Tab-separated table of C-alpha atoms in Angstrom:
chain	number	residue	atom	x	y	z
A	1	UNK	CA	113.191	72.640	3.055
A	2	UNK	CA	112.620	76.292	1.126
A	3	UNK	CA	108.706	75.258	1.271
A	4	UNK	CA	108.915	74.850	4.902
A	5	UNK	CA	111.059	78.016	5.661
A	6	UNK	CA	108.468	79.864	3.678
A	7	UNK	CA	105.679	78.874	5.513
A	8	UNK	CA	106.981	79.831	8.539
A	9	UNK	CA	107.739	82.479	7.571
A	10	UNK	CA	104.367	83.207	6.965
A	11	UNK	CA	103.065	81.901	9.372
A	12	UNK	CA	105.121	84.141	12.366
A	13	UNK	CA	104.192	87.235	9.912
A	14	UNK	CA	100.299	85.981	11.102
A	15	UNK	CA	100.867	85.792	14.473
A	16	UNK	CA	102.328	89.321	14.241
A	17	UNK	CA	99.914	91.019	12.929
A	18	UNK	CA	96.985	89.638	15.016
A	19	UNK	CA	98.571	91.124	17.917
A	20	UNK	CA	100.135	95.005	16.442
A	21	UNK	CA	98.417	98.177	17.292
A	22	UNK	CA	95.570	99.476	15.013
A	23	UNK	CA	97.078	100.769	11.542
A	24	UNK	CA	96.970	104.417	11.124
A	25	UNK	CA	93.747	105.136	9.045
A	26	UNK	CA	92.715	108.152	6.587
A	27	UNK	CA	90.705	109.504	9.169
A	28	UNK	CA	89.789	109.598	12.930
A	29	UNK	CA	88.095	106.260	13.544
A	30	UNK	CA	86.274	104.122	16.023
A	31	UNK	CA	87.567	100.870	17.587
A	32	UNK	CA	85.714	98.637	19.762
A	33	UNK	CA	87.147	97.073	23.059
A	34	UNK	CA	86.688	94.991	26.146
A	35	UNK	CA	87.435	94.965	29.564
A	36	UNK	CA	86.479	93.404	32.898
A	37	UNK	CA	85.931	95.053	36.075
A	38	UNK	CA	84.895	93.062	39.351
A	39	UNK	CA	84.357	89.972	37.391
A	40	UNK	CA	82.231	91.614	34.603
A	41	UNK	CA	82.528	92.004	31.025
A	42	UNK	CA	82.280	95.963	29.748
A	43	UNK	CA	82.365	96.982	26.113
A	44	UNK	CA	83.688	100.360	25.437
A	45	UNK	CA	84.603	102.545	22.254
A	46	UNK	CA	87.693	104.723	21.777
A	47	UNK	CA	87.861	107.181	18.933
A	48	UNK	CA	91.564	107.302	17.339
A	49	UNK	CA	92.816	110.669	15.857
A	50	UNK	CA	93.922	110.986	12.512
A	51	UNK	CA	96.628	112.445	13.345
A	52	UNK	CA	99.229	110.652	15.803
A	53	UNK	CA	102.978	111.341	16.325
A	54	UNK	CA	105.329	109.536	18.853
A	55	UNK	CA	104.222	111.903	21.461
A	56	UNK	CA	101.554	111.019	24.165
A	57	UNK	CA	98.136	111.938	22.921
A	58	UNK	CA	95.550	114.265	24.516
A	59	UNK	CA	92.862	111.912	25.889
A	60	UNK	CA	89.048	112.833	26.743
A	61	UNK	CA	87.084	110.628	28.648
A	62	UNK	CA	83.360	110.725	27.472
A	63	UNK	CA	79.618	109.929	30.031
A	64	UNK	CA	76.932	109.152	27.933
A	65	UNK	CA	73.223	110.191	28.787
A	66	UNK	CA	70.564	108.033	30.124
A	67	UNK	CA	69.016	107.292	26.886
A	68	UNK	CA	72.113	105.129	25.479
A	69	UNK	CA	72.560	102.997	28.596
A	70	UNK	CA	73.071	99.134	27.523
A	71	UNK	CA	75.687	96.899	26.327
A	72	UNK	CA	75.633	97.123	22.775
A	73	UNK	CA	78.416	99.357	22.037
A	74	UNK	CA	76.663	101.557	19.278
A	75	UNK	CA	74.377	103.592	21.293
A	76	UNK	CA	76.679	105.354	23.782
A	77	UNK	CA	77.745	106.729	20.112
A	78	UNK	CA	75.004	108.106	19.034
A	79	UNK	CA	73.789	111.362	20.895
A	80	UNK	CA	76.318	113.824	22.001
A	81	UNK	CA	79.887	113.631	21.671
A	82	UNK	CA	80.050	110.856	19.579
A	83	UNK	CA	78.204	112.192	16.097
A	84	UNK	CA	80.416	115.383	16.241
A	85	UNK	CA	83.693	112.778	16.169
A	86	UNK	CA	82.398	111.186	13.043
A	87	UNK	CA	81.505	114.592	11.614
A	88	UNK	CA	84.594	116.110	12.441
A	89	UNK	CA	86.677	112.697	11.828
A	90	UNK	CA	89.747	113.792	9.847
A	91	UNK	CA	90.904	116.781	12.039
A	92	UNK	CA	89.807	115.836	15.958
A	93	UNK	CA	93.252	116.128	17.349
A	94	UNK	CA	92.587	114.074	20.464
A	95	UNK	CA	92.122	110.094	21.545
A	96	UNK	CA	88.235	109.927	23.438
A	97	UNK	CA	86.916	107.079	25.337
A	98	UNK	CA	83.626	106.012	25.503
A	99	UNK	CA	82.324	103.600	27.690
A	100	UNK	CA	78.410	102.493	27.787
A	101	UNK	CA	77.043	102.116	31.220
A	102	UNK	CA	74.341	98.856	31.922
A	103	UNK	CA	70.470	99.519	31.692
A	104	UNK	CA	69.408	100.849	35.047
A	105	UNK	CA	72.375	101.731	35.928
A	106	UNK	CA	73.783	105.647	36.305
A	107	UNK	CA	77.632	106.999	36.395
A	108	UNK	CA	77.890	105.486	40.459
A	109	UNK	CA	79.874	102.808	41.932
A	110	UNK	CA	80.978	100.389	39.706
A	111	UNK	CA	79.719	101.763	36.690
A	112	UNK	CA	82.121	104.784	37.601
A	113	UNK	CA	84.852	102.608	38.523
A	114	UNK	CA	84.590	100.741	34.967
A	115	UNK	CA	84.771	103.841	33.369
A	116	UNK	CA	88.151	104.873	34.875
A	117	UNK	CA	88.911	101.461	33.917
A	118	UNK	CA	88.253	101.974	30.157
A	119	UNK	CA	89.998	105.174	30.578
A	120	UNK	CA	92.959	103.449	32.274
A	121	UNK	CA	93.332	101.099	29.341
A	122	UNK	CA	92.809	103.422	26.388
A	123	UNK	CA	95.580	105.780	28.061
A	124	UNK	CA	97.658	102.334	27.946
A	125	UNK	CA	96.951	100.876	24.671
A	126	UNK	CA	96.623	104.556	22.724
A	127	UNK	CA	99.426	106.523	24.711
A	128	UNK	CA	97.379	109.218	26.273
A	129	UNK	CA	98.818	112.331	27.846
A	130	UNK	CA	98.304	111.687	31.860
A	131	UNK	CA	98.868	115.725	31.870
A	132	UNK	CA	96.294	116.740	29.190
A	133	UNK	CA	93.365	114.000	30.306
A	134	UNK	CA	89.888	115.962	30.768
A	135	UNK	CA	86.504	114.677	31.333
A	136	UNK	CA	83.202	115.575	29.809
A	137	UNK	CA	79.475	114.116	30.334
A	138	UNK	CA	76.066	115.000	29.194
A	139	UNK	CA	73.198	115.092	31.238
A	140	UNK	CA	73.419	111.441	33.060
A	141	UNK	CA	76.985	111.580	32.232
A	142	UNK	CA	76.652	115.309	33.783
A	143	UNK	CA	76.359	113.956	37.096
A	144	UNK	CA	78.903	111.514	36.431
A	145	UNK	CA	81.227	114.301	35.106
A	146	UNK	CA	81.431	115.402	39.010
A	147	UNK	CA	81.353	111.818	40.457
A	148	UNK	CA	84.252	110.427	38.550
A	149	UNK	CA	86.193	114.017	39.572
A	150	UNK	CA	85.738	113.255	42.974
A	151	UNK	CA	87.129	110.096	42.874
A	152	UNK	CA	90.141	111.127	41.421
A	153	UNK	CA	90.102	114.955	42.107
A	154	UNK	CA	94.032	114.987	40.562
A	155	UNK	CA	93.983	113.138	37.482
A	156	UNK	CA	91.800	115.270	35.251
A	157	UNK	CA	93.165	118.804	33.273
A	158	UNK	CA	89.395	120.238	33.181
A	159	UNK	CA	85.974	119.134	33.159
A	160	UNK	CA	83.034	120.072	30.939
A	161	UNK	CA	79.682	118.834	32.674
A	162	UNK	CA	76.749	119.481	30.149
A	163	UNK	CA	73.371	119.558	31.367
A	164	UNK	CA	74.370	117.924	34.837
A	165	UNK	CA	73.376	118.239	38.046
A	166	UNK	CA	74.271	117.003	41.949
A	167	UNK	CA	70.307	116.038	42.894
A	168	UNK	CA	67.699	114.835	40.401
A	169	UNK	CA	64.093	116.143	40.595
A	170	UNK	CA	62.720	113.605	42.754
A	171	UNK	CA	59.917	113.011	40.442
A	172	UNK	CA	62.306	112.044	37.822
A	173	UNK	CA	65.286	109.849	38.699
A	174	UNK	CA	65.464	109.947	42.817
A	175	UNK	CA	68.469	107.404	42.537
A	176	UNK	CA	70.313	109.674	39.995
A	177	UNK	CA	73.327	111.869	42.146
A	178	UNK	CA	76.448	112.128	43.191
A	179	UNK	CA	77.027	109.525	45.316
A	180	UNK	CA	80.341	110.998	46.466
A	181	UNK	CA	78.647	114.085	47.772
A	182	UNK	CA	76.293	112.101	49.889
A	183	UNK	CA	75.729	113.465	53.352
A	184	UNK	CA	77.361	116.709	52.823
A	185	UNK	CA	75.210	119.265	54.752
A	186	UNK	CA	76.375	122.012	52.027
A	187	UNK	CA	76.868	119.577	48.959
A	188	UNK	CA	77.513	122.818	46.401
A	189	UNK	CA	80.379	124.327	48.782
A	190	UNK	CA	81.494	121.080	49.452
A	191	UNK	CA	81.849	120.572	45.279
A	192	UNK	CA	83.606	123.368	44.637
A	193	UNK	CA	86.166	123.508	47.753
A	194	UNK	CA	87.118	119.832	46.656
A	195	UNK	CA	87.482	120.467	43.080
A	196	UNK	CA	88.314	124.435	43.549
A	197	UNK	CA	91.892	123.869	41.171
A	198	UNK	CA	90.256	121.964	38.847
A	199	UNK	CA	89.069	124.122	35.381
A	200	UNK	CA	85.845	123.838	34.994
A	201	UNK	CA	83.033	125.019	32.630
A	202	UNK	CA	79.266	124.060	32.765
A	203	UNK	CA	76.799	124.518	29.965
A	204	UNK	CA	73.224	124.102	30.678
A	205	UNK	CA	69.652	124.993	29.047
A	206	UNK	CA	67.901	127.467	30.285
A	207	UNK	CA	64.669	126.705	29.532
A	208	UNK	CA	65.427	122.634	30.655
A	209	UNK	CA	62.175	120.676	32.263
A	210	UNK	CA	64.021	117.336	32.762
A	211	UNK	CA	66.785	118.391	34.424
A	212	UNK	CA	66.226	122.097	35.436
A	213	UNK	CA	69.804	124.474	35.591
A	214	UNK	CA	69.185	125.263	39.166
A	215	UNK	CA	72.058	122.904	40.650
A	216	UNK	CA	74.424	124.815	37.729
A	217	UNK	CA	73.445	127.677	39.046
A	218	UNK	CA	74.164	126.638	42.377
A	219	UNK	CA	77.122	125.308	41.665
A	220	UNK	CA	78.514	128.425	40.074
A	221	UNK	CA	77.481	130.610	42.722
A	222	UNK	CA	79.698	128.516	45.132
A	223	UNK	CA	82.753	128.354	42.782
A	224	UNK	CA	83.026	132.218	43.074
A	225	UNK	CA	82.321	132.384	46.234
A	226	UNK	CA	85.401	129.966	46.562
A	227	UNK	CA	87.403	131.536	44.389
A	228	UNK	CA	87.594	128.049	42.062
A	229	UNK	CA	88.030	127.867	38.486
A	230	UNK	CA	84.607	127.478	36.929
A	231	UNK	CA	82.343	129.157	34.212
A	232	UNK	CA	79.126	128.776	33.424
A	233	UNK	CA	77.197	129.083	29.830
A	234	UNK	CA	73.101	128.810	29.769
A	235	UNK	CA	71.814	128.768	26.980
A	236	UNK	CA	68.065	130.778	26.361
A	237	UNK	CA	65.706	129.040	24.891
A	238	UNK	CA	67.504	125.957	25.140
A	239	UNK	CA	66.002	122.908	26.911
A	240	UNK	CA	67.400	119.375	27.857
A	241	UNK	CA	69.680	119.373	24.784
A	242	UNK	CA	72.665	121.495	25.946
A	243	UNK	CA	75.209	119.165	24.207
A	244	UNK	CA	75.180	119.770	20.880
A	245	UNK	CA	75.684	123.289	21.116
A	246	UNK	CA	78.558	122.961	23.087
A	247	UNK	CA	80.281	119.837	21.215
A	248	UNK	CA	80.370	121.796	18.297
A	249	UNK	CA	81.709	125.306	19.834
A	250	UNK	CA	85.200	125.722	19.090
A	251	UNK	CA	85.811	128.107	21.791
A	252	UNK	CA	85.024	125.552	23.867
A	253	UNK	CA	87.722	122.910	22.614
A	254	UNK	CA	90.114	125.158	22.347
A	255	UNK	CA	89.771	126.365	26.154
A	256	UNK	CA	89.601	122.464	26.847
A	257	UNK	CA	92.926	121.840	25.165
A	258	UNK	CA	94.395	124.435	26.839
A	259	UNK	CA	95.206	122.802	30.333
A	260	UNK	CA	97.362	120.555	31.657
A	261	UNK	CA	98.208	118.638	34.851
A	262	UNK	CA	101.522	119.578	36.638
């Protein structure tokens, strides 16, 4: 009778522990999850601070590039945001989501809606702070940095599109945009009256030949002229690759962390 109380004993321990939330670790780390939006099956990646307390958690959300579309889960961790995480693993102070879009697909429709899916769950699972939730993208995830805004113009502290753009050179991408600015007659006024309370701060090259800072510019102009809350950083000299400059600026995270909702 002992035996048997022992082993179930052990056995409930078992079933415990497949279900509890992911041990604290020495340092920031990366955990892989699933989720499935409109009847599909999306892997994503959220990055874990070190550093955790019972309070809710600052939370970024995170748009990949073009180049690390696909469903593996790896790539989308590779170029931009995610090599400064594992290089600055043990003293990131905030939870970060990153979800890969398909092949051929960009930051639209239900690619955008899966990400604010991911970004739903993450908050869930992870506790993240619904008042200190901001949004960043690079290039692709540029353009997805002001679609995912527009759909939900009141959830995010501040946004940092790198390298972004509302139209793509038609000899590059013509089906890369944002979708929710479609039909606009004045799509840059239109941009910044919707998201005029919104913090924002682009970074762009200036010397970019795959997608040129034009639309930044453009899209700066028409903050100030509506009085929003946007700056803009170019970068001389600096083509296409805007976001590793600005991943690793401090000034930057520190003005990020700064907001809040409410």
């Amino acid at each position: 009778m002992n035996r048997l109380r022992i082993l179930l004993s052990i056995s409930i321990l078992g079933v415990g522990c497949a279900s509890a939330p992911v041990p604290p670790a020495a340092g920031g780390h990366f955990v892989a999850r699933s989720l499935q939006v409109e009847g599909h099956t999306f892997a994503y990646q959220v990055f874990v601070p070190a550093q955790r307390g019972p309070a809710a958690t600052p939370i970024v959300l995170f748009l990949h590039g073009s180049g690390e579309r696909g469903n593996d889960n790896r790539r989308q961790l590779e170029a931009g945001l995610g090599p400064w995480l594992k290089h600055q693993a043990a003293s990131f102070p905030a939870l970060v989501v990153l979800p890969q879009a398909p092949q051929d697909t960009e930051w639209l429709g239900r690619s955008a809606r899966m990400a604010l899916a991911t970004l739903d769950a993450a908050s869930a699972e992870f506790h993240g702070d619904p008042h200190r939730t901001y949004l960043t993208g690079m290039s692709m995830g540029g353009y997805g940095t002001w679609e995912l805004a527009l759909m939900q113009p009141y959830r995010f502290a501040a946004l940092v599109p790198v390298c972004g753009a509302i139209h793509a050179p038609p000899d590059e991408q013509p089906g890369l945009l944002v979708d929710q600015l479609a039909g606009e007659a004045d799509p840059y006024t239109a941009l910044a009256t919707r998201l005029r309370t919104v913090p924002v701060w682009m970074f762009h090259g200036a010397e970019d030949d795959l997608v040129p800072p034009d639309n930044d510019r453009r899209i700066y102009r028409a903050g100030l002229k509506q009085h929003a809350n946007i700056r803009y950083t170019e970068y001389p000299g600096t083509n296409h690759n805007a976001w590793d400059p600005t991943y690793r600026n401090p000034a930057m995270w520190q003005w990020l962390f700064q907001h809040r909702r409410g």
